[in-house]
PDB file of C-alpha atoms in Angstrom:
ATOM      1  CA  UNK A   1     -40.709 -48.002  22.398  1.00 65.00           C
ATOM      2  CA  UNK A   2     -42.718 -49.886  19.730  1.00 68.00           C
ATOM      3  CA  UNK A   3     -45.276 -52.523  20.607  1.00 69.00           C
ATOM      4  CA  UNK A   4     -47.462 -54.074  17.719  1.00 70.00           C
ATOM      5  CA  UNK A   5     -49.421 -57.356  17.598  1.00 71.00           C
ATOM      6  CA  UNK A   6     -49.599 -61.174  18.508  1.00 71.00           C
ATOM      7  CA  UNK A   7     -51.165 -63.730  19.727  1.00 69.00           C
ATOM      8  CA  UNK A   8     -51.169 -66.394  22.340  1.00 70.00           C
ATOM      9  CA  UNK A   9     -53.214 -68.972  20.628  1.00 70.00           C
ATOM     10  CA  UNK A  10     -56.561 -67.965  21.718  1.00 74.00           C
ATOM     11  CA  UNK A  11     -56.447 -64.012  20.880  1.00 75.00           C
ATOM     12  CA  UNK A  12     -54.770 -62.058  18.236  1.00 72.00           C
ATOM     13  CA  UNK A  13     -54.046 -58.081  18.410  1.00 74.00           C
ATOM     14  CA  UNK A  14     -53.365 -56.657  15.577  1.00 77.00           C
ATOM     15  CA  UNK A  15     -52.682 -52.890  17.139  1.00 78.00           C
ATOM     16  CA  UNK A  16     -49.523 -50.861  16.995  1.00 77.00           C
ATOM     17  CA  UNK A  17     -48.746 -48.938  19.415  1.00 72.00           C
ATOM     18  CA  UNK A  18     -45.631 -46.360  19.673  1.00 68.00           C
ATOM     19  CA  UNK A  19     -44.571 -45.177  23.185  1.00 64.00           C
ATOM     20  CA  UNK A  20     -42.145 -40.822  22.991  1.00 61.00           C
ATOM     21  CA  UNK A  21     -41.658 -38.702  25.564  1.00 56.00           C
ATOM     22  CA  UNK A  22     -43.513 -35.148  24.385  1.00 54.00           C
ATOM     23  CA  UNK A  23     -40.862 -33.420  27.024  1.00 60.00           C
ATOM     24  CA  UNK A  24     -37.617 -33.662  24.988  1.00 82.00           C
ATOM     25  CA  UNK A  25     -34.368 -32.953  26.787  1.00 90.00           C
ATOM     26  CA  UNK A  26     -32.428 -30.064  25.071  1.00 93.00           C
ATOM     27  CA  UNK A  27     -29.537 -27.677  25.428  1.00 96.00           C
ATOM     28  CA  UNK A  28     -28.956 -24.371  24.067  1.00 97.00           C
ATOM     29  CA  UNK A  29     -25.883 -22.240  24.602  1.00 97.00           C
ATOM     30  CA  UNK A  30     -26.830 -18.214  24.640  1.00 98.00           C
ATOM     31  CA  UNK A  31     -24.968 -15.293  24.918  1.00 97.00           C
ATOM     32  CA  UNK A  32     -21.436 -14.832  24.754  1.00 96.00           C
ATOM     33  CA  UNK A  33     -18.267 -14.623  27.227  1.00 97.00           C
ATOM     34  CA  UNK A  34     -15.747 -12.536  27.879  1.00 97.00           C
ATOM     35  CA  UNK A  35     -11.924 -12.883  27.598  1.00 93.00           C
ATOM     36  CA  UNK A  36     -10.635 -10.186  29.531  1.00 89.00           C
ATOM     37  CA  UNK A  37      -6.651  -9.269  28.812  1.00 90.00           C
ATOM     38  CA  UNK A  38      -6.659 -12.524  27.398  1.00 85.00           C
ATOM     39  CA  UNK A  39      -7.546 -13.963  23.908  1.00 89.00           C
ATOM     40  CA  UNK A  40      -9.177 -16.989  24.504  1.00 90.00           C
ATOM     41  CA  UNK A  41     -13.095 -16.399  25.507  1.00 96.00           C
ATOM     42  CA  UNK A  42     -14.390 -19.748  27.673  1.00 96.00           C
ATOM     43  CA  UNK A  43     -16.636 -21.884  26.009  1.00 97.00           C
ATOM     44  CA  UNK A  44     -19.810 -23.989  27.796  1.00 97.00           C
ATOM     45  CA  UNK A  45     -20.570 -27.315  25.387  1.00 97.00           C
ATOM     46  CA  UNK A  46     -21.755 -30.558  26.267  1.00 96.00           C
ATOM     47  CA  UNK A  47     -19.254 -33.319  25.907  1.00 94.00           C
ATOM     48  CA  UNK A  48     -20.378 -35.314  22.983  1.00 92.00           C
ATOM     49  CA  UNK A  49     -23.553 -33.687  22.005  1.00 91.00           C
ATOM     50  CA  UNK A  50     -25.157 -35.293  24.872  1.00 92.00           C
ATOM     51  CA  UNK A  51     -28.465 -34.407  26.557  1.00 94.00           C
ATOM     52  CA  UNK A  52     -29.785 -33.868  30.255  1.00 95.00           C
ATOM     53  CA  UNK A  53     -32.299 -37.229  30.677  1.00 93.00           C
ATOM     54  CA  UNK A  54     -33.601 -37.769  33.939  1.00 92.00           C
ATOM     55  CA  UNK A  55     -31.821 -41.301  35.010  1.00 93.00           C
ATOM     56  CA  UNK A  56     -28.479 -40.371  33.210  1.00 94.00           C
ATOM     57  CA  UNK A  57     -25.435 -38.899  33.920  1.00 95.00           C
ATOM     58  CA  UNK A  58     -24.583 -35.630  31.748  1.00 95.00           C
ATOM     59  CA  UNK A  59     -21.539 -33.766  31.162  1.00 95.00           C
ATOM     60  CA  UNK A  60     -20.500 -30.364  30.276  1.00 96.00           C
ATOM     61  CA  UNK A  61     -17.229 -29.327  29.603  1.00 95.00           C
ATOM     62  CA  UNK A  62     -15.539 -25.615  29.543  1.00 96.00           C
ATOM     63  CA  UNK A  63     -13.023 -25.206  26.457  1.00 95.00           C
ATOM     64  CA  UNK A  64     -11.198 -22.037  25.251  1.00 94.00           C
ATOM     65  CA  UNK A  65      -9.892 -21.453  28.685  1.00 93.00           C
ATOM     66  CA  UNK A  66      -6.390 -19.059  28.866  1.00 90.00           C
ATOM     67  CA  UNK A  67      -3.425 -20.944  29.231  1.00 88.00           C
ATOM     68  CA  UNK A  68      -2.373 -18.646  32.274  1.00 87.00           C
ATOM     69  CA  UNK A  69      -3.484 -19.641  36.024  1.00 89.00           C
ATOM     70  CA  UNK A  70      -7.251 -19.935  36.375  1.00 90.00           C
ATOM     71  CA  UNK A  71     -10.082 -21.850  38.747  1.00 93.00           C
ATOM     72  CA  UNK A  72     -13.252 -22.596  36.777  1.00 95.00           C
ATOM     73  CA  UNK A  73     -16.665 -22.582  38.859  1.00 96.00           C
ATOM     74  CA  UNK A  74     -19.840 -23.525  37.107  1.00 96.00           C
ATOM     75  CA  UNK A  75     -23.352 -21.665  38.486  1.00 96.00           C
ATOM     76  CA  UNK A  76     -26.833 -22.884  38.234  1.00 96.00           C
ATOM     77  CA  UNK A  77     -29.914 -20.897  38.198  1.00 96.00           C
ATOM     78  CA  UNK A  78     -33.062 -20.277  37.032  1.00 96.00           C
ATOM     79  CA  UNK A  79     -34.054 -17.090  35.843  1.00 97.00           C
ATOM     80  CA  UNK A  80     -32.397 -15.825  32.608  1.00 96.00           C
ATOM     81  CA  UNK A  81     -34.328 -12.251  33.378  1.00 97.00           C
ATOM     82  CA  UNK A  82     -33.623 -11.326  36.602  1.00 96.00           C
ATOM     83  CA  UNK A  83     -31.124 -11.892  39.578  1.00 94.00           C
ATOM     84  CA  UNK A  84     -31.873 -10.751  43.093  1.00 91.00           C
ATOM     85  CA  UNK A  85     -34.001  -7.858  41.667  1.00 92.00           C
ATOM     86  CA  UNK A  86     -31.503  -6.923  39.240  1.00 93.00           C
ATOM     87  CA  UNK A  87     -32.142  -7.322  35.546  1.00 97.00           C
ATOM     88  CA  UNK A  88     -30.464  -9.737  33.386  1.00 97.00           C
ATOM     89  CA  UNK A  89     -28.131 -10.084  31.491  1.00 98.00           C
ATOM     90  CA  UNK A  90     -26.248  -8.023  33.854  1.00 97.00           C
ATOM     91  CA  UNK A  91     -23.173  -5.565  32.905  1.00 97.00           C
ATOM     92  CA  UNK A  92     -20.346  -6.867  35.104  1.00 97.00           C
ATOM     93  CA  UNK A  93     -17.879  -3.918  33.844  1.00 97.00           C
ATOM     94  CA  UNK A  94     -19.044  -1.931  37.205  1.00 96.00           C
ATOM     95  CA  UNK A  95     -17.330  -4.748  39.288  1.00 96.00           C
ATOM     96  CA  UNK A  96     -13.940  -4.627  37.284  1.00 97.00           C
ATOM     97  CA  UNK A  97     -15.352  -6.935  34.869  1.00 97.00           C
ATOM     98  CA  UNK A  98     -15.314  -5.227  31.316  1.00 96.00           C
ATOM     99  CA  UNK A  99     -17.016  -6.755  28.258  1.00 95.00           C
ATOM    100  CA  UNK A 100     -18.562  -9.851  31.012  1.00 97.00           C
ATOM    101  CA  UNK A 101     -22.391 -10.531  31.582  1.00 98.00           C
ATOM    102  CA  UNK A 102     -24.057 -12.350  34.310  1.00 97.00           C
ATOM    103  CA  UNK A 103     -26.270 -14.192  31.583  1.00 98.00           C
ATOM    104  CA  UNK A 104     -28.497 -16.196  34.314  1.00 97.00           C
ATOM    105  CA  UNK A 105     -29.770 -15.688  38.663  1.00 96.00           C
ATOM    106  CA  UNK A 106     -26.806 -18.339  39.690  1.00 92.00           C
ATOM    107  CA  UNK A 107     -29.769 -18.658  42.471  1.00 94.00           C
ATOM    108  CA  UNK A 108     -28.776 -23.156  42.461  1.00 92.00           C
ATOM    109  CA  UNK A 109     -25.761 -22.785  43.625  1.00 91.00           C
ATOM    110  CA  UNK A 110     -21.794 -23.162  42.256  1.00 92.00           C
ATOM    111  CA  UNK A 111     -19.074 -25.803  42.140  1.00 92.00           C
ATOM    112  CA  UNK A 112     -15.629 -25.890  41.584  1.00 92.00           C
ATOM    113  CA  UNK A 113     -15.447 -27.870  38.293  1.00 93.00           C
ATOM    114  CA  UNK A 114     -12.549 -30.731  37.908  1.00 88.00           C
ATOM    115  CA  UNK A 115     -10.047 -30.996  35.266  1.00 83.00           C
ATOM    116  CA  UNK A 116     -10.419 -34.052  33.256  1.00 75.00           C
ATOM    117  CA  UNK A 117      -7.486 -34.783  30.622  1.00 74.00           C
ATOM    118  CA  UNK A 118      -6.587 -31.295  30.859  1.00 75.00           C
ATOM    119  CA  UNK A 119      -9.956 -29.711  30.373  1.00 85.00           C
ATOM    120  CA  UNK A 120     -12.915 -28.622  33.524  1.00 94.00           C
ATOM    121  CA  UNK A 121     -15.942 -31.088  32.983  1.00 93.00           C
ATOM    122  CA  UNK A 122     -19.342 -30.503  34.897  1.00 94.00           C
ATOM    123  CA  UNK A 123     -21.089 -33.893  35.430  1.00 94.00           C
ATOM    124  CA  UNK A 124     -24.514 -34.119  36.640  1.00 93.00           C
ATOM    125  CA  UNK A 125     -26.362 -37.328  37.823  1.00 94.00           C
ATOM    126  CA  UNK A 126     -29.865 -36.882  36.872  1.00 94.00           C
ATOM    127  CA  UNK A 127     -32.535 -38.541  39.534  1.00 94.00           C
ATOM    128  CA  UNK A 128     -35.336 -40.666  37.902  1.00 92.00           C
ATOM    129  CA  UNK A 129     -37.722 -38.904  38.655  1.00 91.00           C
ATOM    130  CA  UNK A 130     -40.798 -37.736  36.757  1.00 87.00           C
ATOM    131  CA  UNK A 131     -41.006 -33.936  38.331  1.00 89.00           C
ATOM    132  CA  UNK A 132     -38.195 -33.503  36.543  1.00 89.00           C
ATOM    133  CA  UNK A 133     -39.051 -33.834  33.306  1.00 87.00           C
ATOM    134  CA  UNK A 134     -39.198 -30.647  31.618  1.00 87.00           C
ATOM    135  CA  UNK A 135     -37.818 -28.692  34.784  1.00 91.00           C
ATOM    136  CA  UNK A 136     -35.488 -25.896  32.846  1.00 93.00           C
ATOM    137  CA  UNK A 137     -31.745 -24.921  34.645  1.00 96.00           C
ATOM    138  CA  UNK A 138     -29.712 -22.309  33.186  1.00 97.00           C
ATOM    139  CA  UNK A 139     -25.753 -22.803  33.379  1.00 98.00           C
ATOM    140  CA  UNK A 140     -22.484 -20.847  33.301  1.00 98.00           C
ATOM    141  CA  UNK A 141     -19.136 -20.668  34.118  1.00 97.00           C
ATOM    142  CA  UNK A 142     -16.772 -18.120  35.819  1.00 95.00           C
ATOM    143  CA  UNK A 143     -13.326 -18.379  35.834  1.00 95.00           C
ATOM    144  CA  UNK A 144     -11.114 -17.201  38.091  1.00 95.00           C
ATOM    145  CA  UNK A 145      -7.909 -15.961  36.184  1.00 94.00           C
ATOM    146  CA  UNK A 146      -5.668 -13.301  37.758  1.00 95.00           C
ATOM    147  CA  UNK A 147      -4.517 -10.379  35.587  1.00 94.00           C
ATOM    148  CA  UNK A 148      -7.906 -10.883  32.858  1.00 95.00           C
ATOM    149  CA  UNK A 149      -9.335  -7.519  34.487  1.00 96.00           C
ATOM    150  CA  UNK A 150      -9.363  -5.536  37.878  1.00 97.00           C
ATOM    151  CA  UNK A 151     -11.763  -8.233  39.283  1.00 97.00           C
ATOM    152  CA  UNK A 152      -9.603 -11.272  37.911  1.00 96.00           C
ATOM    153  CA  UNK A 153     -12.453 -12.890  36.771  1.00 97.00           C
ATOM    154  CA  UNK A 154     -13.735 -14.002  33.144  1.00 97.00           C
ATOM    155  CA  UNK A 155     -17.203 -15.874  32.088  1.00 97.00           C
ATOM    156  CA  UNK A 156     -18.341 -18.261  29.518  1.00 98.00           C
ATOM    157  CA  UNK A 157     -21.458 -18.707  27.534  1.00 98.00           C
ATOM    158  CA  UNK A 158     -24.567 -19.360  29.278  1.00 98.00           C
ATOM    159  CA  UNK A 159     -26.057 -22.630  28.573  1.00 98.00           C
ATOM    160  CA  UNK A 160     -30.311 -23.283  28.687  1.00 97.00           C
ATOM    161  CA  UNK A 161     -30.670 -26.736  29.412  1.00 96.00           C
TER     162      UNK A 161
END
């Protein structure tokens, strides 16, 4: 916002005055995911470069996913070091998960993310309000697919937003 001078007749102001946020939103992806059997390793993106603001809506969407059966689930946590005491990222090969990480705590919680025009989007509607701002979330997504690995389970990226 930019707000710079005038007058009303009786007073002039000849100030500028220019109005940011110093708490940017942002979004990083990290780390990698796994593919399992399959050749196609999920990818976590935003959907047109957007941003988490607080008073918006923001989407993610998972691409790259294999074009057998699968259920995607997105998990939100907090802690990219530690989960439940263990540290992080976490092997998952000694669950029947080979080549997967647990890249973030998942401590938030999980949804079942919806197919739009063929492809899962996450879509969060950000509260306006100010606590918010700069609060950090770490994201990823696991992907139930039968047949990737004992488990029958791949992961994506994780995403710092």
């Amino acid at each position: 916002m930019l707000l710079f001078g005038g007058g009303n007749g009786s007073a002039y102001n000849n100030e500028t005055w220019e109005y940011f946020n110093l708490s940017q939103a942002g979004y990083d992806n990290y780390g990698q995911g796994c593919s399992g059997r399959n050749p196609q390793i999920p990818q976590l993106d935003t959907v047109d470069d957007s941003l988490p603001w607080i008073g918006e809506s923001w989407s993610l969407e998972l691409r790259n996913l294999p074009t057998t059966f699968h259920v995607p689930f997105g998990l939100i946590g907090t802690s990219r070091t530690t989960a439940n005491g263990l540290p992080l990222p976490f092997n998952l090969g000694v669950i029947g998960m080979p080549g997967c990480l647990m890249l973030m705590s998942g401590d938030l919680g999980a949804a079942i993310l919806p197919s739009v025009q063929g492809r899962p989007e996450w879509t969060f509607s950000i509260p306006l309000v100010q606590q918010l701002v700069g609060a950090n979330v770490l994201l990823q997504a696991l992907v139930l697919n039968p047949g990737a690995n004992d488990l029958g389970v791949i992961v994506s990226n994780g995403g710092d937003a």
